[in-house]
Coordinates of C-alpha atoms in Angstrom, one line a residue:
X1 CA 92.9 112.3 105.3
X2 CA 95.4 110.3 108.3
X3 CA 92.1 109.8 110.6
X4 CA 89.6 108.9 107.2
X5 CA 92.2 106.1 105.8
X6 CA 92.8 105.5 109.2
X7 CA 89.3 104.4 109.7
X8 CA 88.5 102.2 106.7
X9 CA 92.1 100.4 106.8
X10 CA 94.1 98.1 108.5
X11 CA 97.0 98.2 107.1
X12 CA 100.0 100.9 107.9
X13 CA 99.9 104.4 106.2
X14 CA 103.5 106.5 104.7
X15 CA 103.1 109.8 105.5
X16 CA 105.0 111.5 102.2
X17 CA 105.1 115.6 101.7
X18 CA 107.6 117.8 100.5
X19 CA 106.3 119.9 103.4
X20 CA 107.4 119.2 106.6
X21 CA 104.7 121.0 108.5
X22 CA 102.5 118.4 107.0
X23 CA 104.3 115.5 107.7
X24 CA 104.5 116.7 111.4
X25 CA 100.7 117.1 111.2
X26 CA 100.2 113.7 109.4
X27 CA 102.4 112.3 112.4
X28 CA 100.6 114.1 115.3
X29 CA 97.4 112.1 113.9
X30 CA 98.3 109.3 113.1
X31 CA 97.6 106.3 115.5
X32 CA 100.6 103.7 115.7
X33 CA 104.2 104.2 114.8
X34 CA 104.7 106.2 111.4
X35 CA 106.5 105.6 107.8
X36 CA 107.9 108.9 107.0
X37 CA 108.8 109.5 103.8
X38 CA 111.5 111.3 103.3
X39 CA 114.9 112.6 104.1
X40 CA 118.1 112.7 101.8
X41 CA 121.4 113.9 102.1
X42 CA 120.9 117.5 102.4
X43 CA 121.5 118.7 105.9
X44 CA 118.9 121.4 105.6
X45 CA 116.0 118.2 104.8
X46 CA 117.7 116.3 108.2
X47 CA 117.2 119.3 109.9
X48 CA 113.5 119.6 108.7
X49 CA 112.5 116.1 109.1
X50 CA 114.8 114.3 112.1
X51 CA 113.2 116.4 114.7
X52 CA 109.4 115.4 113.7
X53 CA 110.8 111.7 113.3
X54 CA 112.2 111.6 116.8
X55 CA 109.3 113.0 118.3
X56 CA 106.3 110.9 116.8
X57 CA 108.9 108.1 117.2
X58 CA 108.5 107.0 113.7
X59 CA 110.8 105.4 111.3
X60 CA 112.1 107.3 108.1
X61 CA 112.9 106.3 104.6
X62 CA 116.4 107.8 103.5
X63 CA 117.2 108.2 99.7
X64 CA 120.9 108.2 98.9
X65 CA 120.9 111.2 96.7
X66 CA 121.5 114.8 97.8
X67 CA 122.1 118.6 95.9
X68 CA 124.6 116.4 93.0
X69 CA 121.5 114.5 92.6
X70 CA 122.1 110.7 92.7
X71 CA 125.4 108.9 92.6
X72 CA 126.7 106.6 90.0
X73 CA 128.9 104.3 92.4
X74 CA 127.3 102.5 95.3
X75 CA 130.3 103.8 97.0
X76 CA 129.1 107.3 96.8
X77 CA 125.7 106.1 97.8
X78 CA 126.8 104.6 100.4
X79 CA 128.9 107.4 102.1
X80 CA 125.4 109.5 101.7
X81 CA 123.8 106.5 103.4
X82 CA 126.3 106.7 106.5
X83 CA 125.5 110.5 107.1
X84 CA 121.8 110.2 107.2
X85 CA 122.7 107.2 109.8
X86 CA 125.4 109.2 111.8
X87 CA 122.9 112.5 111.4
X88 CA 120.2 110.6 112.8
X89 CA 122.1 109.0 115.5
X90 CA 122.5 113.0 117.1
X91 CA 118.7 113.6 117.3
X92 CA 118.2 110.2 119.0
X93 CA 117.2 108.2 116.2
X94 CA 118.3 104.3 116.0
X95 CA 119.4 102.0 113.2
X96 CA 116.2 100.1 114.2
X97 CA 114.3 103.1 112.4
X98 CA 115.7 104.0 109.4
X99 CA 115.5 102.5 106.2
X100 CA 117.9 103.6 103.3
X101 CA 116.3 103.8 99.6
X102 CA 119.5 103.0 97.0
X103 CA 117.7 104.8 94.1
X104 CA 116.5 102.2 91.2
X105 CA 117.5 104.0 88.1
X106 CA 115.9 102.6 84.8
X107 CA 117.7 100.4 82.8
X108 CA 117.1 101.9 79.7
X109 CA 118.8 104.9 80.4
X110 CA 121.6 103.9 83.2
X111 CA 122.1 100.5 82.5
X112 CA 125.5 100.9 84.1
X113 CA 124.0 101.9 87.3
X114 CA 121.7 99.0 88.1
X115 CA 124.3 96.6 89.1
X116 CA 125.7 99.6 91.3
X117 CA 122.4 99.6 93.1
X118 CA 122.5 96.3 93.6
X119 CA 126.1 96.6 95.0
X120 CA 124.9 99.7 97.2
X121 CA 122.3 97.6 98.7
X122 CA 125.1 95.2 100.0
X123 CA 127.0 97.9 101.2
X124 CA 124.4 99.5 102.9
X125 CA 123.3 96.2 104.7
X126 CA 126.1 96.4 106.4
X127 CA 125.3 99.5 108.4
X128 CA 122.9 97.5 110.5
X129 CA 119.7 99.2 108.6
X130 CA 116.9 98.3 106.8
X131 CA 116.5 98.4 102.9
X132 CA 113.8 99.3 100.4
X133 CA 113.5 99.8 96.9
X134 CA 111.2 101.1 94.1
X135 CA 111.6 97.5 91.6
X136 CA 109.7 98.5 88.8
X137 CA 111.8 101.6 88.0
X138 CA 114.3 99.3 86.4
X139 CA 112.1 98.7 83.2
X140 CA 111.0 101.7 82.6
X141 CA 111.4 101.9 78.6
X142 CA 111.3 98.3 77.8
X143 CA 109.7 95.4 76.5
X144 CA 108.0 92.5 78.8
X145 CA 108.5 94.8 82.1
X146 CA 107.7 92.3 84.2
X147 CA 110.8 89.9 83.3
X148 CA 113.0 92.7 84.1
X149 CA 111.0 93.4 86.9
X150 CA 111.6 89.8 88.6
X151 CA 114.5 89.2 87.7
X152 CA 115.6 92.3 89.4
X153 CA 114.0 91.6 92.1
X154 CA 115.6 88.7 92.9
X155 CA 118.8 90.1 92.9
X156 CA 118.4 92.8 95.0
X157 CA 116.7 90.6 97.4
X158 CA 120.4 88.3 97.0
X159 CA 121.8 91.5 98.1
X160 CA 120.4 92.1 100.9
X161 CA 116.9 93.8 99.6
X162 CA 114.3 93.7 102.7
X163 CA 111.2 95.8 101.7
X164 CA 110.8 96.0 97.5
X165 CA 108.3 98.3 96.5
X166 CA 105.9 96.2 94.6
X167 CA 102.5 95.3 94.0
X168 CA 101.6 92.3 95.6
X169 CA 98.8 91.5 93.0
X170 CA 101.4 90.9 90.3
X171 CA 101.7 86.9 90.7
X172 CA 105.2 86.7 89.1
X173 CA 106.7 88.9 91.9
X174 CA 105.2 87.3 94.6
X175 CA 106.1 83.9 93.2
X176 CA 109.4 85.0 92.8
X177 CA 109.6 86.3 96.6
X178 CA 108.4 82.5 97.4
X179 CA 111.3 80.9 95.3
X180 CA 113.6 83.4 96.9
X181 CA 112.5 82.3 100.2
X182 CA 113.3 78.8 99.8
X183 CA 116.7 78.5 98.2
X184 CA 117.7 81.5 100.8
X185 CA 116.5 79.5 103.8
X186 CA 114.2 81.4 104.7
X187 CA 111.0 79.9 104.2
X188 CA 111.9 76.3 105.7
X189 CA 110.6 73.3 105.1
X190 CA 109.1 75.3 101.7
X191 CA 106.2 75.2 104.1
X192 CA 104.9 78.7 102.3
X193 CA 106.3 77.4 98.6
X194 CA 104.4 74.6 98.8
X195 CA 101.0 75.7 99.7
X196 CA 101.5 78.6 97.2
X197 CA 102.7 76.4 94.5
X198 CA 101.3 72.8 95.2
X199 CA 98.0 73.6 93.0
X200 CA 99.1 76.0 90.5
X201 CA 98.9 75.1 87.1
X202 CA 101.7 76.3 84.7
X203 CA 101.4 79.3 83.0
X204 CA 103.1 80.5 79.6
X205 CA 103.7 83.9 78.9
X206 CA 103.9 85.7 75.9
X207 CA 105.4 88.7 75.3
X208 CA 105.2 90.8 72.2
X209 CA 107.6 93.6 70.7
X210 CA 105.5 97.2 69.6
X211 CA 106.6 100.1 69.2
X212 CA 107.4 102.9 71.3
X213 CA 104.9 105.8 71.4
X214 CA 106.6 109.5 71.6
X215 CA 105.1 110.0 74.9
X216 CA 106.7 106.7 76.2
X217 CA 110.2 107.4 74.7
X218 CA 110.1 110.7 76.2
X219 CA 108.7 109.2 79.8
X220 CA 111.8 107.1 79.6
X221 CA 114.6 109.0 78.2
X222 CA 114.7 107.2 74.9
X223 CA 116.3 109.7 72.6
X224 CA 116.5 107.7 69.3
X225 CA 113.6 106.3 69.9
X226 CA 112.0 109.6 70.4
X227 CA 113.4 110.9 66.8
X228 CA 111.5 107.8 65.7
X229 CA 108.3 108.3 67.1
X230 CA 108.5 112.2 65.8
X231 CA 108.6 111.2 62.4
X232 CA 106.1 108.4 62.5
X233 CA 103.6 111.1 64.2
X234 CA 104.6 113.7 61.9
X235 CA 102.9 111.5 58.9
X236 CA 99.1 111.7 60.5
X237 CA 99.9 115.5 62.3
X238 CA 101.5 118.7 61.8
X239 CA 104.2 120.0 63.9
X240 CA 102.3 122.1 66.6
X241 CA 99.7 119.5 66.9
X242 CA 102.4 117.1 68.0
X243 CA 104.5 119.8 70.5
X244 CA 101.1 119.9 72.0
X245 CA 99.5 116.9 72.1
X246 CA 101.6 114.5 72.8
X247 CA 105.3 116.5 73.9
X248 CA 104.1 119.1 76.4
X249 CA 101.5 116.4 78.2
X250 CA 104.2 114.1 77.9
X251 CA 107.0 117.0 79.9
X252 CA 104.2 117.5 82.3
X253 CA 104.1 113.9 83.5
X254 CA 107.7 114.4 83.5
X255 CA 107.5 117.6 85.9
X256 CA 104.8 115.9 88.3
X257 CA 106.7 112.6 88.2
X258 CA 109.7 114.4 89.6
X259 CA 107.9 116.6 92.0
X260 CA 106.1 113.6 93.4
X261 CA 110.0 111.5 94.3
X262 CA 108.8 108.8 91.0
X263 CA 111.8 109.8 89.5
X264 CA 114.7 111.4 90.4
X265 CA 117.4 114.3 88.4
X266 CA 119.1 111.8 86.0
X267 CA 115.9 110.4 84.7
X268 CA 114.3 114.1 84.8
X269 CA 117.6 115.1 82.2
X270 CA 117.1 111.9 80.0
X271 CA 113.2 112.6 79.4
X272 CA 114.9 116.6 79.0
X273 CA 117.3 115.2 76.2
X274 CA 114.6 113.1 74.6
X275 CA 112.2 115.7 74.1
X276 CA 115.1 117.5 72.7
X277 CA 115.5 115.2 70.5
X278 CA 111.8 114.9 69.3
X279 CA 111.4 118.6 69.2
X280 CA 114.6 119.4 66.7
X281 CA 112.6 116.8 64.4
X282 CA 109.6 118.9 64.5
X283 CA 111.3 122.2 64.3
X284 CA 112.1 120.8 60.9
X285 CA 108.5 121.3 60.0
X286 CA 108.1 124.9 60.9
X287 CA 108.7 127.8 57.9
X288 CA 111.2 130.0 58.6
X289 CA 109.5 133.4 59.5
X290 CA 110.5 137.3 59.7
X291 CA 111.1 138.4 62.9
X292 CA 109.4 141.1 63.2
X293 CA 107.5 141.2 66.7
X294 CA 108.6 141.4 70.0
X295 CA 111.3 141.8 71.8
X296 CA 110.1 138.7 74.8
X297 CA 112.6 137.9 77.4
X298 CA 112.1 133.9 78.1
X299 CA 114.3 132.1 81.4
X300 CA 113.4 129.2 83.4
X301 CA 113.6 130.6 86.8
X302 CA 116.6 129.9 89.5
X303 CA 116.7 126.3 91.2
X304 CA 115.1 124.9 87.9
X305 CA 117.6 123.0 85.8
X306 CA 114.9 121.9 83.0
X307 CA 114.0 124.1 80.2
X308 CA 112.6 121.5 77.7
X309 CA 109.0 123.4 77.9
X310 CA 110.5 126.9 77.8
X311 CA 112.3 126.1 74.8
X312 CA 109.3 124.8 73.0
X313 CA 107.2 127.8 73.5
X314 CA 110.4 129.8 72.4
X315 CA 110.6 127.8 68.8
X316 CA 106.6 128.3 68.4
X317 CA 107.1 132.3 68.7
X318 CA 109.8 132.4 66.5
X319 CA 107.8 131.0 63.8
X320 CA 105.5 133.3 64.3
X321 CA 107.6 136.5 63.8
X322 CA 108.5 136.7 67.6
X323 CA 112.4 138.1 68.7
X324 CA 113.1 135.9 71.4
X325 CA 115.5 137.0 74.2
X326 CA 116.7 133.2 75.6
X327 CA 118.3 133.7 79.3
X328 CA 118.6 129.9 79.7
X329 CA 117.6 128.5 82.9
X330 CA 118.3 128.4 86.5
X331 CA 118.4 132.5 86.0
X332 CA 118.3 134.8 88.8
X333 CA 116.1 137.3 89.4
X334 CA 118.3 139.9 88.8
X335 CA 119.4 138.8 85.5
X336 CA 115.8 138.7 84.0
X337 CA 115.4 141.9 85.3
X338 CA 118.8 143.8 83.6
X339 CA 117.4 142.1 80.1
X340 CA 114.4 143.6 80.9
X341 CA 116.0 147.0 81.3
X342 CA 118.6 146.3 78.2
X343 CA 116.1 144.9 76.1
X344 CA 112.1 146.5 77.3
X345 CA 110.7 143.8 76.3
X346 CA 107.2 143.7 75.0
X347 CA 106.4 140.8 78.0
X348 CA 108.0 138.6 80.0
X349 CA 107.9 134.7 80.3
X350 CA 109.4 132.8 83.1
X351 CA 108.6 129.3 83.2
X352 CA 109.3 126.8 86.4
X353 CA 108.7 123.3 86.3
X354 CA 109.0 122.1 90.1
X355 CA 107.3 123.2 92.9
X356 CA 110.3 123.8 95.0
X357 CA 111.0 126.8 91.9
X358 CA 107.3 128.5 92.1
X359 CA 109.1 130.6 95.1
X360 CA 111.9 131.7 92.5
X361 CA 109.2 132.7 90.3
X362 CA 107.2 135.4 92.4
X363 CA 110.3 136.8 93.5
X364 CA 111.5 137.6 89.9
X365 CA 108.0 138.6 89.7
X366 CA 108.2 140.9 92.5
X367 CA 111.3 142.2 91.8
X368 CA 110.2 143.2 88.2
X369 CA 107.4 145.0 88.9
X370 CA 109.5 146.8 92.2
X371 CA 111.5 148.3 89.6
X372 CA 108.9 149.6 87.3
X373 CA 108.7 146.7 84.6
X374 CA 105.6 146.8 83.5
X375 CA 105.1 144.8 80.0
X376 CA 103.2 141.7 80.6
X377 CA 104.4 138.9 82.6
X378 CA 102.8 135.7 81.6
X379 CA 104.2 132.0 83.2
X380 CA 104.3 128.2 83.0
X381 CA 104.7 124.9 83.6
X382 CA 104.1 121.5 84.8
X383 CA 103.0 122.6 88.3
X384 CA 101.5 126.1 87.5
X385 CA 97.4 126.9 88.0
X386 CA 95.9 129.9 86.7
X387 CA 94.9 130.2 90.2
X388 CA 98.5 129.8 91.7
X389 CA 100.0 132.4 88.5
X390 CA 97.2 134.9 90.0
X391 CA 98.3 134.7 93.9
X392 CA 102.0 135.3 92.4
X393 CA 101.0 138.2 91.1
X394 CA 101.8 137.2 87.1
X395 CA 99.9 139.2 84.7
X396 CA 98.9 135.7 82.8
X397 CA 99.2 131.7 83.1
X398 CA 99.9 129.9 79.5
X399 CA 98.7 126.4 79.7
X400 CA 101.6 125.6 76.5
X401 CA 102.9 127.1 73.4
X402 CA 99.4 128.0 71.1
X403 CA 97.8 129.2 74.2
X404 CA 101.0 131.5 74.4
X405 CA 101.1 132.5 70.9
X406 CA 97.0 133.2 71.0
X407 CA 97.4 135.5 74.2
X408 CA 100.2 137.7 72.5
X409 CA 99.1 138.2 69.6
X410 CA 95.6 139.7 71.3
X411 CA 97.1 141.7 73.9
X412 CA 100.8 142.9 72.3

């Protein structure tokens, strides 16, 4: 792809995986000085990426988060922003090259934490690096985005901002970079404001309330909004038609949002807790059944701290006579397989909704069958193929709760 985009473009490439061999790959290829994305403060992702930065002589994007997740305080941020500088510093790599990512969080969710951002920013200028952030994360969940949007902007950029993640065919923004420019000096003369501006009509914007749809309030961690939006579906469609056409797409985005660096742990909990929220309203709906199938042992496997999707398949057995064994999530191997031994199941379903947790999940699987379990072992989630549940060795892949309750109730 590096020597393809390479070839149509002019403009500079990020090279962004969560696997380092590929990055190193991407670097070896690519022709000029490259945009790494990304390390954090875990040691073990310095020690991956730091070596492939130094010798492709590229600059690197470090997020100020690491295994707590992201810090509240800019103070916190900043002390992770100081060890990826003083880590990089021992493999060679100068201030000139890095660029520190303060984590937008939305708004919405963390309101709290967006003026610490903008403080962390300031903080971090102060190292002698380079800034960046993702602006339009701020909004998420609220009316007229793009006020919020500029308006942010413009105050990180106060801060000390240098490289806002934007797009540079929204005319607001870059009218608001141009402003910012002048009254900070920087564009003097207004030389730029005034060709930009000199010619430009003015424009009147209007914005307009609606309401939020259950897939945006769970997107955005909007937990009473969420209840909301249940109810108001819940007059057109039943219950099961809502866990799974609107909340397990909408959990999925979720999953592949996180995978993919758009959102990070504390907006990954707040979509968690939304959906929650949404799926205790639709519980409501469901008829209290006999148990009387079963025994299936459910855990999200270890490393996975989200078990919104496992618990939605779990409510949809139960109302249909399933006994549900519940381990939670983040389980170990081991633990799944002593319920399996306590309880012999009828089959097992591990669910895993990150990438970084599909190793957890073959070695439960593994491990289960090395000691003889031999019920059904069927698995999902957000970043699960039937192709990838196959190569794992998993007896089945369940695309989301009816799918489940169709396969068990042909094969138990």
């Amino acid at each position: 792809m590096i020597p393809l985009l390479q070839a149509s473009l002019t403009v500079p490439l990020q090279i962004d995986s969560s696997n380092a061999a590929a990055i190193e790959v991407g670097c070896r290829l690519y022709n000029g000085k490259p945009l790494i994305n990304s390390v954090n403060g875990k040691a073990e992702v310095m020690a991956e990426i730091f070596p492939i930065v130094k010798k492709y002589g590229g600059v690197v994007i470090g997020l100020t988060l690491d295994k707590n997740g992201i810090p509240a305080k800019a103070q916190d941020r900043l002390a992770i922003a100081k060890t990826i500088i003083d880590t990089a510093a021992t493999y060679g790599i100068g201030k000139e090259d890095i660029i520190i990512d303060c984590l937008v969080l939305t708004a919405s969710a963390q309101q709290a934490e967006v003026m610490e951002t903008c403080e962390a920013v300031r903080l971090v200028k102060q190292l002698g690096v380079h800034t960046v952030l993702g602006v339009s994360n701020v909004s998420f969940g609220l009316p007229n985005r793009p006020l919020l949007n500029k308006t942010f902007l413009t105050m990180a950029m106060t801060c000390g901002l240098d490289l806002p993640i934007i797009n540079p065919l929204d005319s607001e923004l870059m009218d608001a970079i141009s402003a910012f420019n002048v009254l900070r000096y920087y564009d003097v003369d207004a030389v730029d404001y005034i060709q930009r501006q000199g010619n430009k009509p003015a424009t009147i914007v209007v914005s307009t309330e609606v309401e939020i749809s259950l897939t945006d309030a769970v997107l955005h961690g909007r937990k009473e909004e969420a209840k909301v939006a249940t109810l108001r579906a819940l007059e057109t469609q039943d219950g099961l038609t809502v866990v799974n056409e609107i909340l397990i797409p909408a959990l999925n985005q979720v999953g592949k949002d996180y995978d993919t660096g758009e959102i990070f742990l504390p907006q990954l909990i707040q979509s968690a807790e939304a959906a929650k929220e949404a799926f205790a309203v639709v519980k409501e709906t469901f008829q209290d059944g006999t148990t009387t199938k079963g025994p299936i042992v459910m855990a999200t496997v270890e490393g996975d701290i989200h078990d919104i999707g496992k618990n939605i398949v779990k409510v949809v057995l139960e109302s249909y006579g399933y006994q549900i064994i519940d381990l939670g999530r983040d389980v170990p191997a081991q633990m799944v397989l002593e319920a399996c031994q306590t309880h012999k199941p009828k089959a097992v379903g591990l669910s895993a909704l990150m990438t970084t947790t599909v190793v957890s999940m073959e070695k439960t699987i593994s491990l289960l069958k090395g000691n003889g379990i031999d019920c059904p072992i069927l698995v999902g989630g957000a970043v699960l193929t039937a192709d990838y549940a196959e190569k794992i060795n998993a007896n089945h892949y369940v695309a989301d709760a009816m799918v489940t309750v169709d396969l068990l109730e042909k094969i138990l």
